[in-house]
Backbone as numpy.savetxt, mean C-alpha at the origin, in Angstrom:
# Nx Ny Nz CAx CAy CAz Cx Cy Cz
17.40 8.99 7.18 17.04 7.83 6.21 15.96 8.72 5.76
16.04 8.52 3.99 15.00 9.51 3.20 13.64 8.53 2.85
12.65 8.69 2.48 11.01 8.06 2.43 10.53 8.83 1.31
9.64 8.36 0.45 8.61 8.44 -0.34 7.19 7.95 -0.14
6.37 8.29 0.31 5.28 7.62 0.88 4.17 8.69 -0.27
3.54 7.40 -1.12 2.40 7.83 -2.18 1.03 7.29 -1.44
0.22 8.14 -1.13 -0.77 8.16 -0.16 -0.90 8.05 0.86
-0.39 9.29 1.63 0.30 9.35 3.38 -0.83 9.31 3.68
-2.31 9.79 3.23 -3.47 10.23 3.95 -4.05 8.70 4.31
-3.57 7.37 3.72 -4.35 6.40 3.86 -4.17 5.91 5.55
-4.79 5.49 5.80 -4.97 4.83 7.38 -3.87 3.76 7.48
-3.55 3.16 7.02 -2.15 2.22 7.34 -1.21 3.01 7.33
-1.27 3.45 6.03 -0.01 4.24 5.58 0.48 5.03 7.11
-0.21 6.24 7.57 -0.17 6.80 8.70 0.37 6.15 9.68
-0.66 4.86 9.95 0.13 4.22 11.15 1.13 3.73 11.43
1.63 3.57 10.11 2.61 3.20 9.80 4.10 3.71 9.86
3.79 4.92 9.56 4.75 5.83 9.89 4.48 6.65 11.36
3.76 6.90 11.81 3.55 7.01 13.05 4.72 5.99 14.12
4.45 4.93 13.83 4.97 3.78 14.24 6.39 3.74 14.18
6.62 4.21 12.90 8.43 4.48 12.56 9.27 5.41 13.13
8.28 6.56 12.98 8.85 7.68 13.70 8.91 7.99 15.06
8.00 7.76 15.73 7.72 7.34 17.09 8.98 5.93 17.94
9.22 4.87 16.85 10.31 4.16 17.34 11.46 4.90 17.20
11.97 6.22 16.71 12.98 6.61 16.33 12.79 8.53 16.63
12.47 8.90 17.65 12.28 10.12 17.79 13.45 11.14 17.42
14.72 10.61 17.33 15.77 11.38 16.59 16.43 11.51 15.18
15.36 10.57 14.41 15.75 10.37 13.48 16.01 11.55 12.20
16.80 11.62 11.49 16.95 12.51 10.60 16.48 11.88 9.34
16.70 12.84 8.10 16.14 12.69 6.78 15.13 13.57 5.89
15.00 12.76 4.64 14.34 13.97 3.95 12.94 12.74 3.42
11.58 13.46 4.01 10.25 12.28 3.43 9.46 13.15 2.69
9.36 12.94 1.05 7.81 13.27 0.58 7.27 12.93 0.90
6.14 13.08 1.23 4.65 12.64 1.35 3.51 12.81 0.61
3.00 12.16 0.05 1.82 12.77 -1.13 0.28 12.85 -0.70
-0.61 13.41 -0.98 -1.78 13.28 -0.42 -2.90 13.68 -1.69
-3.88 13.83 -2.08 -4.64 13.99 -3.26 -4.45 15.61 -3.89
-4.53 16.42 -2.60 -4.40 17.86 -2.65 -3.32 18.62 -1.94
-2.20 17.49 -1.59 -0.66 18.15 -1.45 -1.31 18.76 0.29
-1.85 18.59 0.99 -1.89 19.30 2.05 -1.25 18.36 3.37
-0.66 19.26 4.49 0.09 18.84 5.36 -0.72 18.16 6.18
-0.60 16.73 6.93 -0.90 16.34 7.28 -0.60 16.14 9.29
-1.46 16.90 10.36 -1.09 17.24 11.57 -0.71 16.40 11.87
-1.06 15.17 11.95 -0.58 14.01 13.25 0.69 13.43 12.41
1.32 13.67 11.32 2.50 13.17 10.87 3.21 14.26 11.00
3.09 15.45 10.88 3.90 16.83 11.03 4.45 16.70 12.21
3.41 16.67 13.17 4.06 16.52 14.88 4.68 15.20 15.12
4.63 13.79 14.57 5.06 13.07 14.63 6.88 12.87 14.55
6.91 13.81 13.15 8.38 13.82 12.78 9.26 13.73 13.13
9.07 14.95 14.33 10.44 15.36 14.91 11.10 16.74 13.96
11.93 17.34 14.78 13.15 17.98 14.23 13.80 17.75 13.63
14.25 16.27 13.28 15.54 16.08 12.41 15.01 15.78 11.31
13.78 15.42 10.64 13.35 14.69 9.62 12.69 16.21 8.69
13.04 16.28 7.05 12.38 17.30 6.83 11.07 16.70 5.69
10.03 17.40 5.86 8.85 16.97 5.33 8.37 17.59 4.25
8.47 17.13 2.92 7.75 17.86 1.85 6.80 17.20 1.17
5.63 17.93 1.67 4.12 17.63 0.70 4.04 17.98 -0.22
3.36 16.74 -0.99 3.11 17.03 -2.94 1.34 16.32 -2.73
1.05 17.03 -4.11 -0.15 16.67 -4.55 -0.19 15.22 -5.62
-0.37 14.32 -5.31 -0.23 13.40 -6.55 -1.72 12.24 -6.04
-1.75 11.07 -7.10 -2.73 10.41 -7.21 -2.65 9.50 -7.91
-2.58 8.20 -8.02 -2.80 6.76 -8.62 -2.26 7.30 -10.20
-3.93 7.52 -10.63 -4.20 7.90 -12.58 -3.12 9.00 -12.80
-2.36 9.76 -12.24 -1.66 10.38 -12.97 -0.21 10.02 -13.71
0.16 10.98 -14.39 1.50 10.12 -15.07 2.59 10.68 -13.96
3.40 9.30 -13.75 4.43 9.84 -12.33 5.06 10.30 -12.53
5.75 10.71 -13.83 6.55 11.27 -14.00 6.34 13.14 -13.74
5.10 13.49 -13.34 4.83 14.89 -13.00 5.41 14.90 -11.74
5.61 13.67 -10.96 5.61 14.02 -9.59 7.12 13.67 -8.97
7.84 12.78 -9.45 9.17 12.32 -10.06 9.99 13.58 -10.80
9.48 14.27 -11.80 10.69 15.39 -12.25 10.78 16.59 -11.42
9.55 16.46 -10.61 9.94 17.60 -9.84 10.39 17.63 -8.45
10.77 16.54 -8.07 11.07 15.84 -6.76 13.07 17.03 -6.76
13.46 16.71 -5.82 14.79 17.58 -5.99 15.94 16.90 -6.62
16.61 17.51 -7.17 17.34 16.57 -8.59 18.29 15.61 -7.60
18.43 14.30 -7.88 19.41 13.46 -7.65 19.18 13.09 -5.95
17.54 13.55 -6.19 17.49 12.98 -4.55 16.51 11.54 -4.67
16.91 10.37 -3.74 16.44 9.16 -3.99 16.18 8.53 -2.68
15.15 7.78 -2.18 14.78 7.81 -0.89 15.39 6.16 -0.43
15.39 5.56 0.43 15.90 4.19 0.91 14.45 3.67 1.32
13.43 4.11 1.49 12.25 3.39 1.88 11.32 4.21 0.79
10.36 3.58 0.42 9.32 3.71 -0.64 7.89 2.98 -0.15
6.74 3.63 0.39 5.42 2.78 0.44 4.82 3.97 -0.62
3.64 2.79 -0.95 2.93 2.80 -1.88 1.50 2.50 -1.34
0.45 3.91 -0.84 -0.53 2.86 -0.55 -2.29 3.66 -0.60
-1.75 3.68 -2.03 -3.08 4.01 -2.83 -3.98 2.63 -2.83
-5.48 2.88 -2.99 -6.47 2.08 -2.68 -8.02 2.41 -3.11
-8.86 2.12 -3.36 -10.22 2.06 -3.44 -10.92 1.40 -3.32
-12.29 1.33 -2.98 -13.52 0.34 -2.43 -14.26 0.93 -2.50
-15.45 0.25 -3.73 -16.80 0.33 -3.62 -17.29 -0.53 -2.63
-18.07 0.06 -1.63 -19.04 -1.20 -0.66 -19.79 -1.73 -1.42
-19.60 -3.15 -1.26 -19.93 -4.17 -1.83 -20.10 -4.33 -3.57
-19.10 -3.60 -3.93 -19.20 -3.84 -5.45 -20.11 -3.20 -6.01
-21.61 -2.46 -5.10 -22.60 -1.78 -5.84 -22.49 -0.61 -6.62
-21.30 -0.12 -6.76 -21.61 0.95 -7.43 -21.50 1.11 -8.86
-21.55 2.54 -9.26 -21.79 2.95 -10.72 -20.69 1.92 -11.86
-21.27 2.01 -12.77 -19.74 1.16 -13.99 -18.59 2.23 -13.66
-18.62 3.78 -13.45 -17.78 4.51 -13.46 -17.14 4.69 -12.01
-17.86 4.29 -11.23 -16.99 3.92 -9.91 -16.20 2.71 -9.45
-16.54 1.63 -9.93 -15.95 0.34 -10.69 -14.63 0.58 -11.43
-15.24 1.29 -12.31 -13.80 1.00 -13.31 -12.50 2.28 -12.29
-13.06 2.66 -11.69 -12.33 3.73 -10.92 -11.30 3.15 -10.20
-12.11 2.44 -9.45 -11.31 1.65 -8.23 -10.90 0.34 -8.90
-10.74 -0.14 -10.23 -10.08 -0.99 -10.46 -8.90 -0.15 -11.28
-8.82 1.11 -11.52 -8.02 1.50 -11.89 -7.32 2.36 -11.05
-7.57 2.40 -9.87 -6.50 3.14 -8.79 -5.82 1.78 -8.27
-6.62 0.94 -7.95 -6.28 -0.26 -6.82 -5.16 -1.47 -7.90
-5.33 -1.32 -9.66 -4.74 -1.94 -10.24 -3.77 -0.94 -11.26
-4.25 -1.27 -12.51 -3.19 -0.65 -13.53 -2.51 0.64 -12.96
-3.05 1.62 -12.80 -3.12 2.86 -12.08 -1.58 3.04 -10.88
-1.86 1.92 -9.87 -0.38 1.29 -9.30 0.55 0.99 -10.01
0.10 0.05 -10.69 1.16 -1.17 -11.72 2.31 0.20 -11.96
1.51 1.21 -12.88 1.94 2.14 -13.38 3.18 2.82 -12.72
3.03 3.24 -11.82 4.16 4.02 -10.67 5.00 3.05 -10.27
4.51 2.06 -9.87 6.06 0.79 -9.66 7.00 0.76 -10.63
5.67 0.48 -12.13 6.95 0.68 -13.66 7.47 2.22 -13.33
7.29 2.92 -13.17 8.17 4.23 -13.27 9.20 4.29 -11.69
8.53 3.97 -10.88 9.55 4.26 -9.52 10.93 3.58 -10.13
10.49 2.00 -10.45 11.75 0.84 -10.84 13.13 1.54 -11.31
13.01 2.17 -12.66 14.23 2.66 -12.97 14.80 3.65 -12.49
13.69 4.66 -11.70 14.43 6.11 -11.16 15.12 5.53 -9.86
14.59 4.46 -8.92 15.35 4.15 -7.98 16.72 3.16 -8.03
16.51 2.35 -9.27 17.52 1.70 -9.61 19.08 2.44 -10.12
19.83 2.15 -9.56 21.39 2.36 -10.12 21.75 3.55 -9.23
21.64 3.11 -7.73 22.09 4.18 -6.41 23.39 3.75 -6.04
23.34 2.49 -6.19 24.51 1.75 -5.30 23.84 1.11 -3.93
22.52 1.82 -3.54 21.71 1.15 -2.53 20.65 0.06 -3.10
20.16 -0.17 -1.88 18.86 -1.11 -1.83 17.54 -0.62 -1.29
16.86 -0.47 -2.10 15.88 0.38 -1.47 14.84 -0.71 -1.33
13.92 -0.42 -0.40 12.62 -1.10 -0.11 11.34 -0.47 -0.09
10.33 -0.82 -1.30 9.24 -0.29 -1.65 8.69 -1.81 -1.05
7.23 -0.98 -0.12 6.18 -1.57 0.12 4.74 -0.93 -0.36
3.81 -1.92 -1.17 3.19 -1.72 -1.71 2.00 -2.37 -1.14
0.73 -1.67 -0.59 -0.29 -2.15 0.13 -1.59 -3.26 -0.86
-1.48 -4.36 -0.64 -2.09 -5.26 -1.64 -3.53 -5.60 -0.70
-3.78 -6.74 -0.50 -5.14 -7.46 0.15 -5.16 -8.95 -0.03
-5.65 -9.09 1.14 -6.04 -10.58 1.00 -6.92 -10.96 0.02
-7.91 -9.93 -0.37 -8.65 -9.88 -1.23 -8.48 -10.76 -2.20
-7.28 -10.56 -2.94 -6.46 -10.86 -4.03 -6.31 -12.01 -4.23
-6.12 -13.03 -2.99 -6.19 -14.56 -2.95 -7.02 -14.87 -4.04
-7.92 -14.46 -3.81 -9.36 -15.54 -4.43 -10.40 -14.63 -4.49
-10.38 -13.97 -5.51 -11.94 -13.17 -6.02 -12.97 -13.80 -5.92
-13.92 -13.06 -4.95 -15.35 -13.66 -4.38 -15.95 -12.74 -5.26
-17.64 -13.46 -5.09 -18.31 -12.62 -5.81 -19.07 -11.13 -4.86
-18.95 -11.25 -3.62 -19.49 -9.84 -2.72 -18.33 -8.83 -3.34
-16.92 -9.08 -3.51 -16.31 -8.23 -4.21 -15.47 -8.46 -5.23
-15.99 -8.62 -6.13 -15.42 -8.96 -7.04 -14.33 -8.30 -7.98
-14.75 -7.07 -8.34 -13.68 -5.69 -9.04 -12.82 -5.70 -7.89
-12.93 -5.46 -6.78 -12.05 -5.07 -5.85 -11.13 -6.11 -5.93
-11.57 -7.12 -5.85 -10.43 -8.47 -5.33 -9.60 -8.68 -6.53
-10.45 -8.46 -8.11 -9.51 -8.88 -8.86 -9.01 -7.35 -9.46
-8.74 -6.24 -8.62 -8.17 -4.94 -9.06 -6.77 -5.35 -8.03
-7.44 -5.79 -6.94 -6.01 -6.50 -6.09 -5.10 -7.51 -6.52
-5.66 -8.43 -7.16 -4.87 -9.53 -7.98 -4.41 -9.02 -9.17
-4.89 -8.58 -10.05 -3.80 -7.45 -11.05 -2.67 -7.03 -10.29
-2.78 -6.18 -9.16 -1.66 -5.47 -8.58 -0.25 -6.39 -8.25
-1.04 -7.86 -7.62 -0.03 -8.38 -7.20 0.84 -9.37 -8.19
0.01 -9.69 -9.56 0.38 -10.39 -10.77 1.26 -9.56 -11.42
1.35 -7.99 -11.10 2.02 -7.06 -12.09 3.29 -6.97 -11.46
3.28 -7.31 -10.04 4.29 -6.84 -9.07 5.12 -8.22 -9.14
4.70 -9.38 -9.61 4.94 -10.46 -9.63 6.18 -10.03 -10.49
6.02 -9.63 -12.26 6.90 -10.30 -13.48 7.79 -8.47 -12.84
7.31 -7.71 -12.16 8.44 -6.61 -11.99 9.50 -7.04 -11.22
9.43 -8.03 -9.88 10.60 -8.28 -8.91 11.69 -9.02 -10.03
11.43 -9.83 -10.60 12.92 -10.74 -11.50 13.32 -9.33 -12.38
12.40 -8.30 -12.60 13.13 -7.63 -13.78 14.19 -6.58 -12.81
13.86 -6.15 -11.62 14.49 -5.15 -10.90 14.75 -5.93 -9.59
15.88 -6.87 -9.89 16.27 -7.77 -8.35 16.95 -6.44 -7.22
17.53 -5.60 -7.70 18.43 -4.49 -7.31 17.23 -4.18 -5.68
16.01 -4.14 -6.38 15.44 -3.44 -5.10 13.91 -4.14 -4.33
13.87 -4.23 -2.89 12.82 -5.19 -2.14 11.93 -4.81 -2.10
11.36 -5.64 -2.96 9.41 -5.11 -2.69 8.80 -6.50 -1.67
8.04 -5.49 -1.08 7.40 -6.00 0.08 5.78 -5.75 -0.30
5.11 -6.71 -0.72 3.28 -6.66 -0.54 2.77 -6.95 -0.03
2.33 -5.98 0.76 1.65 -5.85 1.86 0.27 -6.42 1.92
-0.94 -7.56 2.51 -1.90 -8.36 1.97 -2.46 -7.62 3.75
-3.17 -7.33 4.10 -4.18 -7.01 5.17 -5.42 -7.36 5.43
-5.79 -8.00 6.00 -7.14 -8.53 5.76 -8.16 -7.04 5.91
-9.62 -7.19 6.24 -10.11 -6.05 6.78 -9.62 -5.28 7.95
-9.14 -3.85 7.73 -8.76 -2.88 8.61 -9.80 -1.94 8.99
-10.09 -1.37 9.87 -10.76 -0.15 10.10 -10.45 1.11 10.02
-10.49 1.32 9.15 -9.93 3.10 8.37 -11.48 3.14 7.45
-11.44 4.79 7.08 -12.70 5.04 6.76 -12.97 4.16 5.34
-12.31 3.94 4.73 -12.38 2.95 3.53 -13.70 2.08 3.54
-13.36 1.29 5.28 -13.97 -0.17 5.65 -15.58 0.73 6.22
-15.00 2.10 6.83 -16.72 2.09 7.80 -17.81 1.50 7.37
-18.09 1.01 6.47 -19.43 0.56 6.34 -19.68 -1.04 6.64
-18.46 -1.91 7.09 -18.28 -2.74 7.60 -18.78 -3.30 9.06
-18.91 -3.94 9.34 -20.02 -4.15 10.39 -18.82 -4.33 11.59
-19.05 -4.30 12.98 -17.82 -4.68 13.84 -17.70 -6.12 14.20
-16.22 -6.70 13.90 -16.01 -7.69 13.69 -14.76 -8.73 14.53
-14.76 -9.38 15.24 -13.30 -9.53 15.84 -12.16 -10.12 14.71
-12.55 -9.74 13.17 -11.45 -10.31 12.23 -11.26 -8.65 11.98
-12.10 -7.37 12.68 -11.62 -6.57 11.62 -10.15 -5.72 12.58
-9.10 -5.85 12.30 -8.26 -5.26 12.41 -7.98 -3.41 12.83
-6.84 -2.87 13.70 -7.12 -1.33 13.40 -5.05 -1.85 12.90
-5.40 -0.30 12.17 -4.17 0.45 11.15 -3.06 0.42 12.56
-3.29 0.44 13.85 -2.21 0.61 14.63 -1.53 -0.92 15.22
-2.78 -1.75 14.54 -2.56 -2.93 15.42 -1.90 -4.02 14.51
-1.77 -3.46 13.23 -1.11 -3.85 12.12 0.40 -3.62 11.66
0.43 -1.94 12.29 1.65 -1.33 11.33 2.67 -2.01 12.58
3.07 -2.15 13.02 4.29 -3.30 13.63 4.66 -4.57 12.91
4.00 -5.51 12.77 4.45 -6.42 11.51 4.51 -6.03 9.96
3.87 -4.71 9.76 4.55 -4.05 8.44 5.25 -3.50 8.31
5.92 -2.86 9.37 6.83 -2.65 9.39 7.91 -3.07 9.45
8.20 -3.84 10.21 9.42 -5.00 10.23 9.27 -5.83 9.04
8.68 -5.99 8.22 8.53 -6.34 6.78 9.19 -5.85 5.96
8.94 -4.53 5.91 9.61 -3.21 5.08 10.54 -3.08 5.31
11.54 -3.07 6.59 12.08 -3.22 6.84 13.21 -4.14 6.45
12.93 -5.23 6.80 13.64 -6.27 5.96 13.45 -7.05 4.36
12.56 -5.94 4.01 12.34 -6.32 2.71 12.11 -7.93 2.43
10.88 -8.25 3.27 10.21 -9.59 3.00 9.50 -9.34 1.69
9.66 -10.41 0.92 8.23 -10.42 -0.25 7.05 -10.31 0.35
6.32 -10.59 1.26 5.25 -10.85 1.58 5.20 -10.48 2.52
3.92 -9.85 3.14 3.25 -10.21 4.46 1.46 -9.90 4.79
1.16 -10.86 5.55 -0.30 -10.83 5.89 -0.46 -9.90 7.24
-1.05 -9.09 7.27 -1.42 -8.54 8.69 -2.87 -8.46 8.86
-3.25 -8.72 9.92 -2.92 -9.75 10.79 -2.09 -11.21 10.33
-1.31 -11.40 11.14 -0.92 -12.90 10.19 -1.35 -14.05 10.30
-2.39 -13.73 10.97 -3.75 -15.10 10.97 -4.56 -14.76 9.75
-4.48 -13.97 8.76 -4.92 -14.00 7.76 -4.53 -14.68 7.16
-3.15 -14.79 7.12 -2.29 -15.72 6.33 -3.07 -17.11 5.98
-3.33 -17.37 7.77 -3.45 -19.26 8.01 -5.55 -19.11 6.97
-6.03 -17.76 7.24 -7.48 -18.33 6.97 -7.41 -17.99 5.52
-6.49 -17.12 5.16 -6.18 -17.02 3.03 -6.01 -18.32 3.07
-5.02 -19.35 3.56 -4.65 -20.64 3.10 -6.04 -21.45 2.85
-6.06 -21.34 4.27 -7.64 -22.17 4.35 -8.79 -22.10 3.10
-8.86 -20.90 3.02 -10.22 -20.73 1.80 -9.54 -20.72 0.00
-8.24 -20.99 0.21 -7.54 -21.51 -1.41 -7.79 -22.81 -1.03
-7.99 -23.64 -0.18 -7.81 -24.82 -0.56 -9.35 -25.04 -0.62
-10.76 -24.28 -0.37 -11.80 -24.64 -0.72 -12.07 -25.31 -1.96
-12.73 -26.57 -2.13 -13.77 -26.72 -3.84 -13.86 -25.26 -4.20
-13.98 -25.18 -5.58 -14.72 -24.29 -6.52 -16.48 -24.46 -6.03
-16.57 -25.72 -5.63 -18.30 -25.65 -5.96 -18.79 -25.27 -4.07
-17.92 -25.52 -3.16 -18.04 -24.76 -2.01 -17.88 -23.11 -2.11
-16.74 -22.55 -2.76 -15.93 -21.37 -2.37 -16.98 -20.58 -3.35
-18.17 -21.27 -4.44 -19.47 -20.38 -4.77 -20.56 -20.12 -4.01
-20.23 -20.96 -2.85 -21.33 -20.20 -2.12 -20.97 -19.55 -0.69
-19.54 -19.44 -0.75 -19.22 -18.27 0.58 -20.18 -16.57 0.05
-20.54 -16.35 1.00 -21.41 -14.92 0.90 -20.45 -13.55 1.35
-19.93 -13.54 2.40 -19.03 -12.54 2.83 -18.34 -11.83 2.16
């Protein structure tokens, strides 16, 4: 099986690939993995095994997708794609430039890649499975994470518009709750803070099955549903 991972340095992306490859140590195929500078990640290189060919490329969410796609091996198309870009400004207290960058990476920038991937993947006679990292924060924006929540909501709405246009692709929106990665290092320890390795099996199953959406851990779906039922007058008092 061949794969493409955009944002392989993401903590969730790394855990997901380690879970997949360690479960299938004899697997074969070509995997293109992108990092910001195109550097090799030693943990993924070690876990790939001798049968998988890893190709490292530089890419980031705000660049023109064709710069990468046109440079990939001619005629090559992956069966699995993971889009794992994301940025979080702690507490939404950054400069206007930092907040704008976050919104671009999480929302419009990632959507441009999905729009470019759709025609590039379509027409192969296979059914590609594309997983995209969103966030439970996109369910209902709150004041403490306003810009981040809106950017993830923009991603979700854009993906909703893309699905019916390219039904040949199985799109999976991954909606993690808070996960202990460098992006969330500012958060205090909490029973609600999951680990990348802890959510990887659930996300991997959803990716493989082509499920439209997955909350990870599962109970964040229940929490999100309960929060969405709060009247607006109560929601405005939420401070987390």
